Amino acid sequence: MMLSWLYPLEKVLHSLGMEVTNKFIVIKTQIDGKPQESDFEFKTEPFSLTVKPGSNDIIIKNLYMSIDPYQINRMKTMSSSQKASEFAVGISPGKVIDAYGVGKVIASGNPKFEKDDYVVGLISWGEYSISQGFILNKLDPMGFPLTYHVGLLGLSGLTAYSGFFEICKPKKGEKVFVSAASGSVGNLVGQYAKHFGCYVVGCAGSPNKVKLLKEKLGFDEVFNYKEETDLNSTLQRYFPNGIDIYFDNVGGEMLEAAISNMNMNGRVALCGIIAEYTNAGKRAAPDLLNVIYKRITIQGFLSGDYMSLFPEFLTTTIDHLRTGKIHVLEDVSVGLEGVPSAFVGLFRGDNVGKRIVQVSLD
Amino acid sequence: MMLSWLYPLEKVLHSLGMEVTNKFIVIKTQIDGKPQESDFEFKTEPFSLTVKPGSNDIIIKNLYMSIDPYQINRMKTMSSSQKASEFAVGISPGKVIDAYGVGKVIASGNPKFEKDDYVVGLISWGEYSISQGFILNKLDPMGFPLTYHVGLLGLSGLTAYSGFFEICKPKKGEKVFVSAASGSVGNLVGQYAKHFGCYVVGCAGSPNKVKLLKEKLGFDEVFNYKEETDLNSTLQRYFPNGIDIYFDNVGGEMLEAAISNMNMNGRVALCGIIAEYTNAGKRAAPDLLNVIYKRITIQGFLSGDYMSLFPEFLTTTIDHLRTGKIHVLEDVSVGLEGVPSAFVGLFRGDNVGKRIVQVSLD
């Protein structure tokens, strides 16, 4: 009796547009090597656009999705390192994949959010998200494009800002090396470092990226690491007086070469190791004698630890933006269908700046 | 005419005991692998026991010599890392080898030192030293054996103290792992950590060392790494709740295993890497994903940077000594002839505690 009564009601809700079909992306199995598009599939499920009475849920239409290399670590077979961080909760086959992004509230049972609010934080790789408010904030676009809040004014920006200023503790005039310098974080580190008064050399993986970083972003020097055969002597050439700060996004051989070229009291901010994410055999084995004799500090960090810096970061960055000091490097593609290819491409380095997928128009 | 006049004078000086033959140790060639006794030889030279008029020299009779593994790095073919530190000035074949130790002043042109003063600091691997006062201090034995000032109350002690308190920044109750725990520095780190209120596990290379560290030095647990086949699971067993602090004296596989078992915000003080000193192929390649996700800091240091802590270190350590809280672990042999064998033996781990050679009686 009940069921027969409920069924028509659902149909009615759906006809009123209160229920839709939500398309979302899942992994088929855990991914332990380089990701392929075929590792992903699309699923659809009925999705209610109304909030259950008494629930705290926030129903979100996803607009812009951040595509980040670190997600691959959550897709692997679980290891202790992944369990150690709330940012590295594993992604299971067949399940919704949460990710940073910007959306718009459709309905909310949570008093902090209202219909039509923009939100930024953990949404999901799909058309719609349902959130309990965990790592989710109301967003005031402040007149900037929404995409800025996915990258520059979001976690990528905070990662660059907190990593450079808190972990690297720069002094004016110090010599800074940034790897993956055209990536979402690297390009900002370079720009912050330049405006702070450091000498900045970056490396990237194509002539176009090199040109862009030098000519538009103001890096002092940039080299294409794919054209170099001996990274140690490359760095000697670009840093005849040594490296004071290395902002590392790649790990592997580049980290080894950087440590061999560091100065006394050098600092390495370990932000990412994309060279090692999909190839555990490529692990960096730096010369630790250098680390001891040069009193080098190597420090891993995640931007989530520096949320208290967010207001300062935002003020500084918006100020740079308004005075035209920061060049925004974005790589936006359109359509949820393109997410797997956008993600997989990160590991070929085919992005220039912050990779974002526009899932839906505002 | 002049020469024939000088010669008899030298003979007279010698007969008055103002000139002696100084026996000292040199390396035959740079040593790039494991050192052998045959890499060393003894030389003799006439040595004046008087100070040239107007000179600042201090003439020292060497009493106790510190035998330290790090010296091997100075004996290698020079690399950039070694040039980076004043403590790592290269040792050249055929030349006097400077080393930390305790001696007695025979004659001094330096107003800070007088005949019969005890001194501690850079002397040399020989019977006599001549110093210009660089890294040399007047020593008040304060009623302790002179050997204590070579190790416990000297640079080994300061290394343990500054490394543990300044680099590791311990909190009471934290879980500390120390490698080469029966070594000159490791045994003290363990004792400082215990008295500070940490849980301390050490590793060493023989059943006797294990017994000594547990029963006499108060380590909570100690294991013989030579009996373990999988260091990663060994550390999991001894630290079911993870390692907060790793005081690393060895590098290599032990560092990799320690990093895999560290807790959030873990700290690694990189003090020495004896496993890598004589075998560059054995370089540690820790899983940097752990370093990032667990926000681990790895920091190299040398005690020379913490000379400002010396008074505090001395007060604390002497207080521990007087209340019987510190057990002094020394490994003293007699005779300059034994220096090469004492040094070479360090790399087989055949020392228990601070290795010292008594060159001469006071």
XYZ file of C-alpha atoms in Angstrom:
724
model
C 0.000 0.000 0.000
C 2.707 2.455 1.095
C 4.941 1.712 -1.865
C 2.190 2.091 -4.335
C 1.404 5.430 -2.752
C 5.068 6.568 -2.744
C 5.868 5.646 -6.280
C 3.510 8.105 -7.927
C 4.763 10.852 -5.548
C 8.339 10.351 -6.763
C 7.071 10.610 -10.284
C 5.328 13.825 -9.406
C 8.494 15.243 -7.772
C 10.472 14.333 -10.826
C 7.939 15.959 -13.123
C 8.233 19.085 -10.959
C 11.990 19.019 -11.511
C 12.714 18.087 -7.909
C 14.486 14.938 -8.938
C 17.003 14.594 -11.710
C 19.486 12.111 -13.038
C 22.982 12.845 -11.718
C 25.855 11.789 -13.920
C 29.142 11.253 -12.030
C 32.562 9.731 -12.491
C 33.999 6.728 -10.678
C 37.118 4.618 -10.906
C 36.607 1.027 -12.001
C 39.375 -0.369 -9.769
C 42.190 1.113 -7.664
C 44.820 2.672 -9.936
C 48.409 1.886 -8.984
C 50.302 3.063 -12.051
C 49.798 5.844 -14.569
C 46.082 6.549 -14.923
C 44.310 5.868 -18.235
C 40.971 7.223 -19.382
C 39.731 3.628 -19.408
C 40.262 3.471 -15.628
C 37.207 5.699 -15.250
C 33.548 5.295 -16.048
C 30.406 7.354 -15.831
C 27.482 6.374 -13.670
C 24.016 7.850 -13.389
C 21.720 7.829 -10.406
C 18.445 9.497 -9.519
C 19.285 12.567 -7.456
C 16.840 14.520 -5.359
C 17.064 18.284 -5.575
C 15.144 18.728 -2.359
C 16.483 18.404 1.155
C 14.946 15.763 3.395
C 13.061 17.431 6.249
C 15.301 17.784 9.303
C 18.483 17.076 7.327
C 21.529 19.305 7.290
C 22.307 18.538 3.643
C 23.341 21.049 1.042
C 22.364 20.218 -2.542
C 24.826 21.710 -5.007
C 24.958 22.156 -8.750
C 28.634 21.761 -9.654
C 30.089 24.529 -11.806
C 33.898 24.319 -11.869
C 36.011 21.372 -10.857
C 39.656 21.443 -9.786
C 41.703 18.733 -11.500
C 44.654 17.891 -9.257
C 47.462 15.348 -9.574
C 47.383 14.417 -5.876
C 44.032 12.683 -6.437
C 45.954 9.771 -7.963
C 47.308 8.984 -4.499
C 43.753 8.555 -3.235
C 42.978 6.171 -6.093
C 45.813 3.778 -5.255
C 45.598 0.683 -3.138
C 45.668 2.150 0.355
C 48.953 2.626 2.195
C 49.626 3.972 5.641
C 50.630 7.357 4.261
C 47.257 7.865 2.675
C 45.399 6.977 5.820
C 47.348 9.589 7.718
C 45.598 12.615 6.305
C 42.001 13.660 5.973
C 42.974 15.003 2.557
C 44.020 11.572 1.471
C 40.942 9.544 2.323
C 40.916 6.763 -0.219
C 38.699 6.798 -3.299
C 36.910 3.487 -3.771
C 35.846 1.951 -7.081
C 32.258 2.757 -7.980
C 31.958 5.553 -5.409
C 31.533 9.311 -5.805
C 34.925 11.127 -6.031
C 35.081 14.236 -3.934
C 37.155 17.124 -5.231
C 37.708 20.808 -4.751
C 35.532 23.078 -6.820
C 32.947 25.806 -7.051
C 29.199 25.207 -7.178
C 25.862 26.834 -6.556
C 23.405 25.861 -3.849
C 20.108 24.446 -5.124
C 18.625 23.677 -1.722
C 19.967 23.680 1.815
C 18.930 22.277 5.173
C 22.066 23.875 6.634
C 21.459 27.320 8.140
C 24.878 28.539 6.880
C 23.906 28.110 3.235
C 20.979 29.350 1.170
C 19.607 28.618 -2.268
C 21.660 30.411 -4.975
C 24.735 30.846 -2.763
C 27.995 30.153 -4.495
C 30.090 27.661 -2.549
C 33.725 26.591 -2.721
C 35.261 23.480 -1.224
C 34.725 19.754 -1.441
C 32.131 18.962 -4.060
C 32.379 15.978 -6.426
C 33.262 14.825 -9.913
C 29.682 14.909 -11.149
C 26.851 17.187 -12.164
C 25.488 17.544 -8.644
C 26.891 17.162 -5.150
C 25.365 16.589 -1.798
C 27.375 17.990 1.107
C 27.095 17.986 4.891
C 29.146 21.160 4.979
C 32.543 19.436 5.475
C 35.254 21.640 3.887
C 32.661 23.840 2.227
C 32.355 27.608 2.427
C 30.044 30.236 1.073
C 31.808 32.064 -1.708
C 31.765 35.757 -2.457
C 33.301 35.991 -5.956
C 34.284 39.612 -5.233
C 33.922 40.438 -8.884
C 36.445 37.804 -10.022
C 35.681 34.946 -12.397
C 34.541 31.832 -10.527
C 37.509 29.902 -11.911
C 39.867 32.126 -9.915
C 38.316 30.689 -6.764
C 39.088 27.154 -7.902
C 42.818 27.836 -8.359
C 44.475 31.155 -7.707
C 42.206 32.210 -4.831
C 41.597 28.622 -3.698
C 43.773 25.776 -2.460
C 46.379 26.067 -5.244
C 46.993 29.663 -4.261
C 47.064 28.890 -0.558
C 49.464 25.996 -1.204
C 51.850 28.286 -3.082
C 51.521 31.086 -0.541
C 51.802 29.046 2.657
C 54.467 26.769 1.250
C 56.628 29.612 0.078
C 56.241 31.962 3.014
C 55.780 29.534 5.927
C 57.884 26.552 4.898
C 60.587 28.236 2.820
C 60.873 31.341 5.029
C 62.389 33.421 2.226
C 64.679 36.411 2.604
C 64.865 39.076 -0.057
C 67.539 38.326 -2.621
C 67.565 34.595 -1.989
C 67.799 32.244 -4.938
C 64.683 30.154 -5.501
C 64.191 27.133 -7.718
C 60.663 25.946 -8.619
C 59.934 22.702 -10.428
C 56.751 22.124 -12.446
C 56.856 25.898 -12.680
C 53.953 26.158 -15.106
C 51.741 24.005 -12.892
C 48.899 25.328 -10.780
C 51.080 25.851 -7.709
C 54.532 26.334 -9.281
C 53.581 29.317 -11.410
C 52.226 31.111 -8.342
C 55.246 30.291 -6.191
C 57.425 31.862 -8.858
C 55.279 34.966 -9.013
C 55.087 35.363 -5.215
C 58.845 34.875 -4.992
C 59.549 37.483 -7.676
C 57.285 40.083 -6.048
C 58.894 39.316 -2.699
C 62.322 40.087 -4.143
C 63.905 36.725 -4.830
C 65.827 35.493 -7.853
C 63.637 32.796 -9.421
C 64.458 29.991 -11.809
C 61.795 27.529 -12.899
C 61.730 24.377 -14.935
C 58.929 23.192 -17.181
C 58.401 20.602 -19.901
C 57.910 22.468 -23.179
C 59.342 25.451 -25.096
C 55.959 27.214 -24.915
C 55.820 26.909 -21.167
C 59.380 28.193 -20.861
C 58.558 31.199 -23.007
C 55.366 31.964 -21.111
C 56.989 31.785 -17.702
C 59.879 34.020 -18.730
C 58.023 36.527 -20.815
C 54.662 36.813 -19.093
C 55.221 35.654 -15.526
C 58.568 37.326 -14.980
C 60.695 34.346 -13.952
C 64.386 35.291 -14.150
C 65.262 32.068 -15.937
C 63.370 28.975 -17.035
C 64.641 25.778 -18.596
C 62.983 22.843 -20.311
C 64.025 19.838 -18.242
C 63.283 17.511 -21.156
C 66.147 19.099 -23.090
C 68.657 18.543 -20.287
C 70.709 15.411 -19.898
C 72.424 16.103 -16.584
C 70.181 17.995 -14.186
C 73.012 18.450 -11.734
C 75.084 20.500 -14.147
C 71.966 22.263 -15.461
C 71.289 23.568 -11.978
C 74.955 24.462 -11.517
C 74.659 26.560 -14.653
C 71.502 28.367 -13.542
C 72.642 28.723 -9.939
C 76.410 29.332 -10.003
C 76.076 30.588 -6.417
C 73.743 27.845 -5.261
C 70.064 27.449 -4.436
C 68.674 28.788 -1.160
C 65.106 27.563 -1.572
C 63.729 24.694 -3.597
C 59.964 24.493 -3.968
C 59.537 20.926 -5.098
C 56.507 19.725 -7.007
C 58.107 16.740 -8.685
C 60.512 14.722 -6.474
C 62.699 12.174 -8.287
C 65.930 13.172 -10.012
C 65.149 16.864 -9.871
C 65.098 16.745 -6.076
C 68.438 14.932 -6.054
C 69.998 17.537 -8.337
C 68.533 20.427 -6.360
C 69.901 19.098 -3.068
C 73.346 18.735 -4.631
C 73.197 22.411 -5.576
C 71.860 23.892 -2.376
C 73.515 26.443 -0.174
C 74.084 26.336 3.560
C 70.809 26.392 5.498
C 68.880 25.627 2.326
C 65.183 24.828 2.567
C 63.175 22.382 0.501
C 59.383 22.653 0.594
C 58.038 19.305 -0.496
C 54.703 20.115 -2.063
C 54.248 17.310 -4.545
C 56.229 14.558 -6.209
C 54.406 14.042 -9.470
C 57.421 12.183 -10.906
C 56.925 9.566 -8.196
C 53.118 9.418 -7.923
C 52.714 6.882 -10.663
C 56.139 5.303 -10.472
C 57.321 4.290 -7.011
C 60.540 2.997 -8.605
C 61.578 6.553 -9.383
C 62.116 7.554 -5.786
C 64.572 10.327 -5.041
C 67.705 9.260 -3.183
C 69.362 12.586 -2.441
C 72.903 12.750 -1.112
C 72.250 13.094 2.602
C 75.827 14.230 3.221
C 74.737 17.447 1.567
C 71.719 17.596 3.843
C 73.924 17.263 6.919
C 76.886 19.436 5.937
C 74.718 22.157 4.447
C 72.147 21.950 7.258
C 69.340 21.527 4.753
C 65.735 21.229 5.911
C 63.295 19.184 3.840
C 59.708 19.659 4.896
C 56.497 18.131 3.611
C 53.315 20.138 3.947
C 49.702 20.374 2.894
C 47.863 23.644 2.527
C 45.073 22.379 4.768
C 47.350 23.060 7.750
C 47.491 26.744 6.885
C 43.799 27.656 6.698
C 44.494 30.288 9.357
C 46.584 32.088 6.726
C 43.674 32.210 4.295
C 42.599 35.817 5.010
C 46.186 37.111 4.738
C 46.758 35.081 1.592
C 43.546 36.384 0.028
C 44.292 40.020 0.852
C 47.813 39.825 -0.567
C 46.786 37.933 -3.669
C 43.802 40.136 -4.475
C 46.024 43.148 -4.017
C 48.535 41.657 -6.516
C 45.642 40.877 -8.880
C 44.211 44.388 -8.742
C 47.592 45.975 -9.349
C 48.171 43.624 -12.265
C 51.153 41.960 -10.604
C 49.804 38.424 -10.831
C 49.270 36.721 -14.139
C 46.495 34.111 -13.929
C 47.432 30.876 -15.627
C 44.341 28.734 -16.203
C 43.655 25.753 -18.396
C 39.864 25.366 -18.533
C 38.006 22.755 -20.523
C 34.257 22.337 -20.784
C 32.076 19.357 -19.920
C 32.061 16.663 -17.265
C 32.845 14.106 -19.982
C 36.311 15.638 -20.288
C 37.300 15.138 -16.649
C 39.064 11.753 -17.078
C 41.072 13.041 -20.036
C 41.889 16.291 -18.186
C 43.055 14.305 -15.184
C 45.082 11.736 -17.141
C 46.750 14.552 -19.094
C 48.204 16.049 -15.910
C 50.637 13.147 -15.802
C 51.819 13.918 -19.317
C 52.240 17.554 -18.242
C 49.862 18.787 -20.911
C 48.287 21.433 -18.680
C 49.483 25.008 -18.578
C 48.573 26.456 -15.206
C 45.577 25.480 -13.154
C 43.580 22.730 -14.802
C 39.849 23.247 -14.358
C 36.800 21.624 -15.912
C 33.638 23.645 -16.315
C 30.889 21.189 -15.498
C 27.967 23.498 -15.969
C 27.185 27.098 -16.773
C 26.241 29.245 -13.812
C 129.329 29.578 8.214
C 125.782 30.261 9.477
C 124.648 26.668 8.982
C 127.557 25.203 10.789
C 126.732 27.532 13.646
C 123.023 26.612 13.721
C 123.431 22.891 13.676
C 125.089 22.570 17.046
C 122.417 24.902 18.539
C 119.587 22.587 17.388
C 121.427 19.706 18.957
C 121.702 21.666 22.167
C 117.974 22.519 22.131
C 117.176 18.887 21.595
C 119.419 17.808 24.418
C 117.574 20.310 26.626
C 114.268 18.673 25.628
C 113.134 21.706 23.624
C 112.881 19.699 20.440
C 111.466 16.248 20.035
C 110.421 13.853 17.336
C 106.677 14.034 16.742
C 105.020 10.901 15.467
C 101.754 11.494 13.631
C 99.295 9.713 11.394
C 98.530 10.504 7.768
C 96.469 8.968 4.986
C 98.440 7.606 2.047
C 95.801 8.562 -0.540
C 92.207 9.810 -0.452
C 89.914 7.050 0.812
C 86.682 6.640 -1.132
C 85.397 3.331 0.176
C 85.592 1.533 3.494
C 88.828 2.531 5.268
C 91.551 -0.074 5.916
C 94.421 0.146 8.374
C 96.750 0.032 5.385
C 95.311 3.354 4.184
C 97.225 5.024 7.014
C 100.860 5.431 7.848
C 102.966 6.972 10.576
C 105.335 9.816 9.951
C 107.868 11.440 12.200
C 109.160 14.976 12.122
C 111.317 17.099 14.361
C 108.969 19.188 16.489
C 109.943 22.228 18.505
C 108.549 22.482 21.992
C 109.271 26.184 22.184
C 107.218 28.985 20.676
C 108.901 31.193 18.103
C 109.275 34.705 19.475
C 106.273 36.856 18.457
C 104.184 33.878 17.389
C 100.677 33.157 18.644
C 101.206 29.391 18.562
C 100.131 26.992 21.240
C 102.255 23.854 21.585
C 100.208 20.954 22.885
C 100.948 17.496 24.159
C 98.018 15.377 22.984
C 96.375 13.276 25.679
C 93.015 11.931 24.452
C 91.829 11.768 20.870
C 88.235 11.565 19.693
C 87.758 8.911 17.000
C 84.771 9.890 14.862
C 83.175 8.298 11.795
C 82.555 11.639 10.081
C 86.316 11.985 9.505
C 85.977 9.527 6.630
C 84.086 12.193 4.697
C 87.091 14.480 4.981
C 89.368 11.727 3.665
C 87.386 11.225 0.452
C 88.043 12.848 -2.860
C 86.541 16.293 -2.319
C 82.926 16.975 -3.226
C 80.901 20.142 -3.009
C 79.179 19.006 0.170
C 82.475 18.684 1.961
C 83.661 22.083 0.885
C 80.535 23.624 2.320
C 81.485 23.335 5.959
C 84.465 24.367 7.987
C 84.086 21.048 9.814
C 84.558 19.201 6.590
C 87.772 20.726 5.346
C 89.438 17.971 3.388
C 92.261 15.844 4.758
C 95.118 15.521 2.285
C 97.497 12.578 1.941
C 100.690 13.051 3.900
C 99.322 15.940 5.970
C 98.546 16.232 9.669
C 94.960 15.150 10.485
C 93.175 17.501 12.832
C 90.690 16.001 15.257
C 88.819 16.812 18.423
C 90.592 15.918 21.638
C 92.060 16.943 24.941
C 95.663 17.990 25.448
C 97.987 19.896 27.748
C 99.798 23.096 26.882
C 103.578 22.790 26.786
C 104.251 26.320 25.653
C 102.090 29.206 24.441
C 102.571 32.477 22.631
C 98.841 33.038 22.888
C 97.799 35.107 25.901
C 94.651 33.004 26.400
C 96.645 29.853 27.137
C 99.420 29.067 29.613
C 101.829 26.212 30.127
C 100.126 23.277 31.862
C 96.606 24.377 30.897
C 94.354 21.589 29.761
C 92.798 22.354 26.401
C 89.923 20.830 24.423
C 89.177 21.282 20.759
C 90.970 20.729 17.481
C 94.304 19.043 18.069
C 95.709 16.325 15.797
C 96.249 12.610 15.311
C 99.773 12.654 16.659
C 101.840 12.964 19.819
C 102.009 16.742 19.688
C 99.934 19.493 18.121
C 100.583 23.054 17.194
C 97.508 25.279 17.255
C 96.744 28.901 16.430
C 93.768 28.745 18.782
C 91.176 27.856 16.128
C 88.425 25.790 17.817
C 90.480 25.411 20.985
C 89.422 26.212 24.513
C 90.982 26.102 27.918
C 89.528 23.193 29.803
C 88.531 23.030 33.437
C 88.025 19.296 34.057
C 85.710 20.154 36.983
C 86.731 16.978 38.732
C 85.671 14.718 35.879
C 87.978 12.355 33.976
C 89.550 14.031 30.959
C 87.906 11.480 28.679
C 84.484 12.878 29.620
C 85.525 16.130 27.944
C 86.319 14.307 24.715
C 82.849 12.761 24.418
C 80.061 13.290 26.912
C 80.983 16.862 27.826
C 82.418 17.625 24.388
C 81.093 17.653 20.836
C 79.394 14.236 21.069
C 77.372 15.464 24.002
C 76.579 18.782 22.360
C 75.553 16.983 19.170
C 73.141 14.768 21.080
C 71.810 17.642 23.175
C 71.381 20.247 20.445
C 70.113 17.717 17.907
C 67.535 16.317 20.266
C 66.293 19.513 21.858
C 66.743 22.041 19.020
C 66.115 19.958 15.907
C 63.679 17.352 17.238
C 61.780 19.770 19.515
C 60.475 16.945 21.715
C 57.305 16.946 23.788
C 56.953 14.745 26.849
C 55.489 11.363 26.027
C 56.568 11.425 22.397
C 57.943 8.267 20.860
C 61.615 8.490 19.901
C 63.669 6.167 17.752
C 67.497 6.325 17.824
C 69.733 4.428 15.428
C 73.336 3.518 16.250
C 72.035 3.778 19.790
C 75.230 2.524 21.412
C 77.326 5.020 19.491
C 78.875 8.132 20.996
C 75.905 10.338 20.144
C 73.058 7.809 20.021
C 73.501 6.561 23.568
C 73.271 10.120 24.875
C 70.237 11.011 22.767
C 68.482 8.010 24.270
C 69.423 9.032 27.791
C 68.416 12.688 27.307
C 65.134 11.575 25.754
C 64.357 9.211 28.631
C 65.075 11.834 31.284
C 62.966 14.326 29.346
C 60.011 11.947 29.475
C 59.909 10.300 26.057
C 59.420 6.677 25.113
C 62.723 5.553 23.573
C 63.571 2.655 21.304
C 67.102 2.171 20.005
C 68.763 -0.151 17.593
C 72.294 -1.497 17.785
C 74.373 -4.214 16.175
C 75.085 -6.862 18.827
C 73.288 -8.691 21.654
C 75.695 -7.163 24.191
C 74.911 -3.646 23.041
C 71.192 -4.362 23.183
C 71.492 -5.673 26.744
C 73.614 -2.744 27.858
C 71.271 -0.108 26.428
C 68.193 -1.709 27.959
C 69.601 -2.703 31.324
C 72.068 0.064 32.085
C 70.986 3.050 30.014
C 67.257 2.681 30.523
C 66.080 2.521 26.905
C 62.486 1.247 26.819
C 63.258 -1.167 24.008
C 66.316 -1.996 21.906
C 66.661 -4.332 18.951
C 69.607 -5.798 17.076
C 69.127 -4.648 13.501
C 71.352 -7.441 12.225
C 68.759 -9.967 13.375
C 65.923 -8.255 11.505
C 65.031 -9.010 7.914
C 62.348 -6.381 7.328
C 63.091 -3.135 9.132
C 59.719 -1.707 8.201
C 57.802 -4.376 10.113
C 60.390 -4.327 12.908
C 59.620 -0.657 13.495
C 55.887 -1.320 13.207
C 56.308 -3.865 15.992
C 58.245 -1.522 18.274
C 56.110 1.513 17.440
C 52.542 0.289 16.994
C 51.439 3.918 17.402
C 54.147 5.392 15.189
C 57.382 7.331 15.647
C 57.297 11.024 16.501
C 61.036 11.652 16.434
C 63.804 9.816 14.618
C 67.354 10.705 15.543
C 69.232 9.285 12.599
C 72.892 8.334 12.779
C 72.897 5.821 9.955
C 70.808 6.800 6.897
C 70.173 4.036 4.344
C 67.406 1.479 4.807
C 66.832 2.405 8.430
C 65.888 5.953 7.417
C 63.475 4.605 4.813
C 61.819 2.315 7.358
C 61.636 5.058 9.983
C 59.959 7.484 7.580
C 57.392 4.833 6.686
C 56.540 4.516 10.364
C 56.397 8.150 11.353
C 53.434 10.017 12.755
C 51.951 13.299 11.600
C 54.361 16.199 12.093
C 57.218 13.778 12.676
C 60.750 15.107 12.879
C 63.956 13.516 11.633
C 67.257 14.892 12.902
C 69.878 13.857 10.402
C 73.050 13.608 12.456
C 75.072 11.043 10.558
C 74.641 8.444 7.852
C 77.352 5.929 8.655
C 75.635 3.330 6.431
C 76.228 5.660 3.472
C 79.631 7.155 4.328
C 81.578 4.362 2.728
C 78.963 3.182 0.260
C 77.308 5.860 -1.834
C 75.267 3.130 -3.547
C 73.346 2.588 -0.323
C 71.560 5.920 -0.408
C 68.228 6.193 1.339
C 65.249 6.723 -0.958
C 62.451 7.337 1.513
C 58.835 7.411 0.399
C 58.292 11.140 0.017
C 54.529 10.695 -0.062
C 54.876 9.962 3.626
C 56.928 13.121 4.051
C 54.211 15.196 2.402
C 51.075 13.609 3.854
C 52.536 13.313 7.329
C 54.157 16.770 7.161
C 57.516 15.319 8.150
C 60.562 17.542 8.582
C 64.010 16.133 7.819
C 66.796 18.383 8.993
C 70.549 18.039 8.740
C 72.656 19.681 11.414
C 76.133 19.946 12.876
C 76.774 20.655 16.519
C 79.099 23.497 15.584
C 76.014 25.626 14.872
C 74.884 25.281 18.468
C 77.963 26.444 20.389
C 75.722 29.068 22.006
C 73.948 26.185 23.748
C 77.195 24.878 25.243
C 76.737 26.431 28.709
C 73.139 25.168 28.997
C 74.167 21.760 27.689
C 77.041 21.541 30.175
C 74.927 22.567 33.163
C 72.192 20.047 32.340
C 74.604 17.243 31.608
C 76.763 17.791 34.672
C 73.614 17.894 36.761
C 72.538 14.537 35.278
C 76.044 13.185 35.916
C 76.123 14.291 39.536
C 72.697 12.800 40.245
C 73.752 9.552 38.599
C 71.188 9.865 35.819
C 73.665 9.599 32.945
C 75.616 6.459 32.312
C 78.934 7.206 30.597
C 79.640 4.857 27.729
C 83.290 5.037 26.729
C 85.517 2.802 24.671
C 89.088 3.871 25.396
C 92.190 2.256 23.945
C 95.803 3.190 24.648
C 98.507 4.309 22.263
C 98.714 6.411 19.114
C 99.598 3.246 17.181
C 96.032 2.032 17.719
C 94.342 5.048 16.088
C 94.008 3.564 12.566
C 92.543 0.340 13.923
C 90.221 2.249 16.280
C 89.022 4.379 13.372
C 88.589 1.527 10.893
C 86.681 -0.461 13.524
C 83.992 2.242 13.751
C 82.737 1.135 10.352
C 82.369 -2.429 11.604
C 80.470 -1.075 14.600
C 82.931 -2.600 17.055
C 82.859 0.396 19.419
C 80.562 0.605 22.409
C 79.981 4.245 23.197
C 82.441 7.018 22.626
C 85.627 5.769 20.998
C 88.684 7.485 22.411
C 92.412 6.814 22.118
C 94.680 7.763 24.953
C 97.789 9.101 23.239
C 99.753 9.960 26.306
C 99.477 9.965 30.058
C 98.805 13.341 31.651
